[in-house]
């Protein structure tokens, strides 16, 4: 934090204060970007995730105050942002395995996506 004083608590049960959120977020965002770059450039997941992560990484790089970083990203405390980034990294790695950008193996049933369900 800008004042040099580490906050005592996040106020969230089970979520401890992180002493170096800038470093940890930078590392996680870098890993996410490297992972999604292995996906085709036409993959929707890659495009949307890359856009969000690049913006957040730039904020982390250019904002030294943790409170200001949290305000600019607007998705919770730094510790929550770290948790979100860890979850996104896990998902990105799974997406590489699942390959949702590839065509379906078999065609869906004609009314598979109709609602209410009709046969």
Coordinates of N, CA and C in Angstrom, one line a residue:
X1 N 0.8 -1.2 0.0 CA 0.0 0.0 0.0 C 0.9 1.2 0.0
X2 N 0.3 2.3 -0.4 CA 1.1 3.6 -0.6 C 1.7 4.0 0.8
X3 N 0.9 3.8 1.9 CA 1.4 4.3 3.2 C 2.5 3.4 3.8
X4 N 2.7 2.2 3.1 CA 3.6 1.3 3.6 C 3.1 0.4 4.7
X5 N 1.8 0.6 5.1 CA 1.2 -0.2 6.1 C 0.4 -1.3 5.5
X6 N 0.6 -2.5 5.8 CA -0.1 -3.7 5.3 C -1.4 -3.8 6.0
X7 N -2.5 -4.0 5.3 CA -3.8 -4.1 6.0 C -3.8 -5.3 6.9
X8 N -4.6 -5.3 7.9 CA -4.6 -6.4 8.9 C -5.4 -7.6 8.4
X9 N -6.5 -7.3 7.7 CA -7.4 -8.3 7.3 C -8.2 -7.9 6.0
X10 N -8.6 -8.9 5.3 CA -9.5 -8.6 4.2 C -10.9 -8.4 4.6
X11 N -11.2 -8.9 5.7 CA -12.6 -8.9 6.2 C -13.5 -10.0 5.6
X12 N -12.8 -10.9 4.9 CA -13.5 -12.0 4.3 C -13.0 -13.3 4.9
X13 N -13.9 -14.1 5.4 CA -13.5 -15.3 6.1 C -12.7 -16.2 5.1
X14 N -11.6 -16.7 5.6 CA -10.8 -17.6 4.9 C -9.9 -17.0 3.8
X15 N -9.9 -15.7 3.7 CA -9.1 -15.0 2.7 C -8.1 -14.1 3.4
X16 N -6.8 -14.6 3.4 CA -5.8 -13.9 4.1 C -5.2 -12.8 3.3
X17 N -4.6 -11.8 4.0 CA -4.0 -10.7 3.3 C -2.7 -11.2 2.6
X18 N -2.5 -10.6 1.4 CA -1.4 -11.0 0.6 C -0.4 -9.8 0.7
X19 N 0.8 -10.1 1.0 CA 1.8 -9.0 1.2 C 2.3 -8.4 -0.1
X20 N 2.3 -9.2 -1.2 CA 2.9 -8.7 -2.5 C 1.9 -8.9 -3.6
X21 N 0.7 -8.3 -3.6 CA -0.3 -8.5 -4.6 C 0.2 -8.1 -6.0
X22 N 0.9 -7.1 -6.2 CA 1.4 -6.7 -7.5 C 2.2 -7.8 -8.2
X23 N 3.1 -8.3 -7.5 CA 4.0 -9.3 -8.0 C 3.2 -10.6 -8.4
X24 N 2.4 -11.0 -7.5 CA 1.6 -12.2 -7.7 C 0.6 -12.1 -8.8
X25 N -0.1 -10.9 -8.9 CA -1.0 -10.7 -10.0 C -0.2 -10.6 -11.4
X26 N 0.9 -10.0 -11.4 CA 1.7 -9.9 -12.6 C 2.1 -11.3 -13.1
X27 N 2.5 -12.2 -12.2 CA 2.9 -13.5 -12.5 C 1.7 -14.3 -13.1
X28 N 0.6 -14.2 -12.4 CA -0.6 -15.0 -12.8 C -1.1 -14.5 -14.1
X29 N -1.2 -13.2 -14.3 CA -1.6 -12.6 -15.6 C -0.7 -13.1 -16.7
X30 N 0.6 -13.1 -16.5 CA 1.5 -13.5 -17.5 C 1.3 -15.0 -17.9
X31 N 1.1 -15.8 -16.9 CA 0.8 -17.3 -17.1 C -0.5 -17.4 -17.9
X32 N -1.5 -16.7 -17.6 CA -2.8 -16.8 -18.3 C -2.5 -16.4 -19.8
X33 N -1.9 -15.3 -20.0 CA -1.6 -14.8 -21.4 C -0.8 -15.8 -22.2
X34 N 0.2 -16.4 -21.6 CA 1.0 -17.4 -22.3 C 0.2 -18.7 -22.6
X35 N -0.7 -19.0 -21.7 CA -1.6 -20.2 -21.9 C -2.6 -20.0 -23.0
X36 N -3.2 -18.8 -23.0 CA -4.2 -18.6 -24.1 C -3.6 -18.3 -25.4
X37 N -2.4 -17.9 -25.5 CA -1.7 -17.7 -26.8 C -1.5 -19.1 -27.5
X38 N -1.7 -20.2 -26.8 CA -1.6 -21.5 -27.5 C -2.9 -21.9 -28.2
X39 N -3.9 -21.0 -28.0 CA -5.2 -21.3 -28.6 C -5.3 -20.6 -30.0
X40 N -6.1 -21.0 -30.9 CA -6.3 -20.3 -32.1 C -6.7 -18.9 -31.9
X41 N -6.2 -18.0 -32.7 CA -6.6 -16.5 -32.6 C -8.1 -16.3 -32.8
X42 N -8.8 -17.2 -33.5 CA -10.2 -17.1 -33.7 C -11.0 -17.6 -32.5
X43 N -10.4 -18.2 -31.5 CA -11.2 -18.7 -30.4 C -11.8 -17.6 -29.6
X44 N -13.1 -17.6 -29.4 CA -13.8 -16.6 -28.6 C -13.2 -16.5 -27.2
X45 N -13.0 -17.6 -26.5 CA -12.5 -17.6 -25.2 C -11.2 -16.8 -25.1
X46 N -10.3 -17.1 -26.1 CA -9.0 -16.5 -26.1 C -9.1 -15.0 -26.2
X47 N -10.0 -14.6 -27.2 CA -10.1 -13.1 -27.5 C -10.6 -12.3 -26.3
X48 N -11.7 -12.8 -25.7 CA -12.3 -12.1 -24.6 C -11.4 -12.1 -23.3
X49 N -10.8 -13.3 -23.1 CA -9.9 -13.4 -21.9 C -8.7 -12.5 -22.1
X50 N -8.1 -12.6 -23.2 CA -6.9 -11.8 -23.5 C -7.2 -10.3 -23.3
X51 N -8.3 -9.9 -23.8 CA -8.7 -8.4 -23.7 C -8.7 -8.0 -22.2
X52 N -9.4 -8.8 -21.4 CA -9.6 -8.5 -20.0 C -8.2 -8.6 -19.2
X53 N -7.5 -9.6 -19.5 CA -6.2 -9.8 -18.7 C -5.2 -8.7 -19.1
X54 N -5.1 -8.3 -20.4 CA -4.2 -7.3 -20.8 C -4.5 -6.0 -20.1
X55 N -5.8 -5.7 -20.0 CA -6.2 -4.4 -19.3 C -5.8 -4.5 -17.9
X56 N -6.1 -5.6 -17.2 CA -5.8 -5.7 -15.8 C -4.2 -5.7 -15.6
X57 N -3.5 -6.4 -16.4 CA -2.0 -6.4 -16.3 C -1.5 -5.0 -16.4
X58 N -2.0 -4.2 -17.3 CA -1.5 -2.8 -17.5 C -1.8 -2.0 -16.3
X59 N -3.0 -2.2 -15.7 CA -3.3 -1.5 -14.4 C -2.4 -1.9 -13.3
X60 N -2.1 -3.2 -13.2 CA -1.1 -3.6 -12.1 C 0.2 -3.0 -12.4
X61 N 0.7 -2.9 -13.6 CA 2.0 -2.4 -14.0 C 2.1 -0.9 -13.6
X62 N 1.0 -0.2 -13.9 CA 1.0 1.3 -13.8 C 0.4 1.9 -12.5
X63 N 0.0 1.0 -11.6 CA -0.6 1.5 -10.3 C 0.1 0.9 -9.1
X64 N 0.8 1.8 -8.4 CA 1.5 1.2 -7.2 C 0.7 1.1 -6.0
X65 N -0.3 1.9 -5.8 CA -1.2 1.8 -4.6 C -2.2 0.7 -4.8
X66 N -2.3 -0.2 -3.8 CA -3.2 -1.4 -3.9 C -4.7 -0.9 -3.9
X67 N -5.0 0.0 -3.1 CA -6.4 0.5 -3.0 C -6.8 1.1 -4.4
X68 N -5.9 1.8 -5.0 CA -6.2 2.4 -6.3 C -6.3 1.3 -7.4
X69 N -5.4 0.3 -7.3 CA -5.5 -0.9 -8.2 C -6.8 -1.6 -8.1
X70 N -7.3 -1.8 -6.9 CA -8.6 -2.4 -6.6 C -9.7 -1.6 -7.2
X71 N -9.6 -0.3 -7.0 CA -10.7 0.6 -7.6 C -10.7 0.6 -9.1
X72 N -9.5 0.7 -9.7 CA -9.5 0.7 -11.2 C -10.0 -0.6 -11.8
X73 N -9.6 -1.7 -11.2 CA -10.1 -3.0 -11.8 C -11.6 -3.2 -11.4
X74 N -12.0 -2.8 -10.2 CA -13.4 -2.9 -9.9 C -14.0 -4.2 -9.7
X75 N -13.2 -5.2 -9.3 CA -13.7 -6.6 -9.1 C -13.3 -7.2 -7.8
X76 N -13.2 -6.3 -6.7 CA -12.9 -6.8 -5.4 C -11.5 -6.4 -4.9
X77 N -11.2 -6.9 -3.8 CA -9.9 -6.7 -3.1 C -8.8 -7.4 -3.9
X78 N -7.5 -7.0 -3.7 CA -6.4 -7.6 -4.4 C -6.4 -9.1 -4.2
X79 N -6.7 -9.5 -3.0 CA -6.7 -11.0 -2.7 C -7.8 -11.7 -3.5
X80 N -8.9 -11.0 -3.7 CA -10.0 -11.6 -4.5 C -9.5 -11.7 -6.0
X81 N -8.8 -10.6 -6.4 CA -8.3 -10.6 -7.8 C -7.3 -11.7 -8.0
X82 N -6.5 -12.0 -7.0 CA -5.6 -13.1 -7.1 C -6.3 -14.4 -7.2
X83 N -7.3 -14.6 -6.4 CA -8.1 -15.8 -6.5 C -8.8 -16.0 -7.8
X84 N -9.3 -14.9 -8.4 CA -9.9 -14.9 -9.7 C -8.9 -15.3 -10.8
X85 N -7.7 -14.7 -10.7 CA -6.7 -15.0 -11.7 C -6.2 -16.5 -11.6
X86 N -6.1 -17.0 -10.4 CA -5.8 -18.4 -10.2 C -6.8 -19.3 -10.8
X87 N -8.1 -19.0 -10.6 CA -9.2 -19.8 -11.2 C -9.2 -19.7 -12.7
X88 N -8.9 -18.5 -13.2 CA -8.9 -18.3 -14.7 C -7.7 -19.1 -15.3
X89 N -6.6 -19.2 -14.6 CA -5.5 -19.9 -15.1 C -5.8 -21.4 -15.2
X90 N -6.5 -21.9 -14.2 CA -7.0 -23.3 -14.2 C -7.9 -23.6 -15.4
X91 N -8.9 -22.6 -15.5 CA -9.8 -22.8 -16.6 C -9.1 -22.7 -18.0
X92 N -8.2 -21.8 -18.2 CA -7.5 -21.6 -19.4 C -6.8 -22.9 -19.8
X93 N -6.1 -23.5 -18.8 CA -5.4 -24.8 -19.1 C -6.4 -25.9 -19.4
X94 N -7.6 -25.9 -18.8 CA -8.6 -26.9 -19.2 C -9.1 -26.7 -20.6
X95 N -9.3 -25.4 -20.9 CA -9.8 -25.1 -22.3 C -8.8 -25.6 -23.3
X96 N -7.5 -25.6 -23.1 CA -6.6 -26.1 -24.0 C -6.8 -27.6 -24.2
X97 N -7.2 -28.3 -23.2 CA -7.5 -29.7 -23.3 C -8.9 -30.0 -24.0
X98 N -9.9 -29.2 -23.6 CA -11.2 -29.4 -24.1 C -11.3 -28.9 -25.6
X99 N -10.6 -27.9 -26.0 CA -10.6 -27.4 -27.4 C -12.0 -27.1 -27.9
X100 N -12.7 -26.2 -27.2 CA -14.1 -25.9 -27.6 C -14.2 -25.2 -28.9
X101 N -13.1 -24.7 -29.5 CA -13.2 -24.0 -30.8 C -13.3 -25.1 -31.9
X102 N -13.0 -26.3 -31.7 CA -13.1 -27.3 -32.7 C -14.5 -27.7 -33.0
X103 N -14.8 -28.1 -34.2 CA -16.2 -28.5 -34.6 C -16.7 -29.7 -33.8
X104 N -18.0 -29.8 -33.7 CA -18.6 -30.9 -32.9 C -18.3 -32.2 -33.7
X105 N -18.2 -33.3 -32.9 CA -17.9 -34.6 -33.5 C -19.1 -35.1 -34.3
X106 N -20.3 -34.9 -33.7 CA -21.6 -35.2 -34.4 C -22.5 -34.0 -34.4
X107 N -23.4 -34.0 -35.3 CA -24.3 -32.9 -35.4 C -25.3 -33.0 -34.3
X108 N -25.7 -31.9 -33.7 CA -26.7 -31.9 -32.6 C -28.1 -32.3 -33.2
X109 N -29.0 -32.8 -32.3 CA -30.3 -33.1 -32.8 C -31.0 -31.9 -33.2
X110 N -32.0 -32.0 -34.2 CA -32.6 -30.8 -34.8 C -33.2 -29.8 -33.7
X111 N -33.8 -30.3 -32.7 CA -34.4 -29.4 -31.7 C -33.6 -29.3 -30.4
X112 N -32.4 -29.7 -30.4 CA -31.6 -29.7 -29.2 C -31.6 -28.4 -28.4
X113 N -31.5 -27.3 -29.1 CA -31.4 -26.0 -28.5 C -32.8 -25.2 -28.4
X114 N -33.9 -25.9 -28.8 CA -35.2 -25.3 -28.8 C -35.7 -25.3 -27.3
X115 N -36.5 -24.2 -27.0 CA -37.1 -24.2 -25.7 C -38.5 -23.6 -25.8
X116 N -39.5 -24.2 -25.2 CA -39.4 -25.4 -24.4 C -39.0 -26.6 -25.2
X117 N -38.5 -27.6 -24.6 CA -38.0 -28.8 -25.2 C -39.2 -29.5 -26.0
X118 N -38.9 -29.7 -27.3 CA -39.8 -30.4 -28.2 C -39.2 -31.6 -28.8
X119 N -39.9 -32.6 -29.1 CA -39.3 -33.9 -29.6 C -39.7 -34.1 -31.0

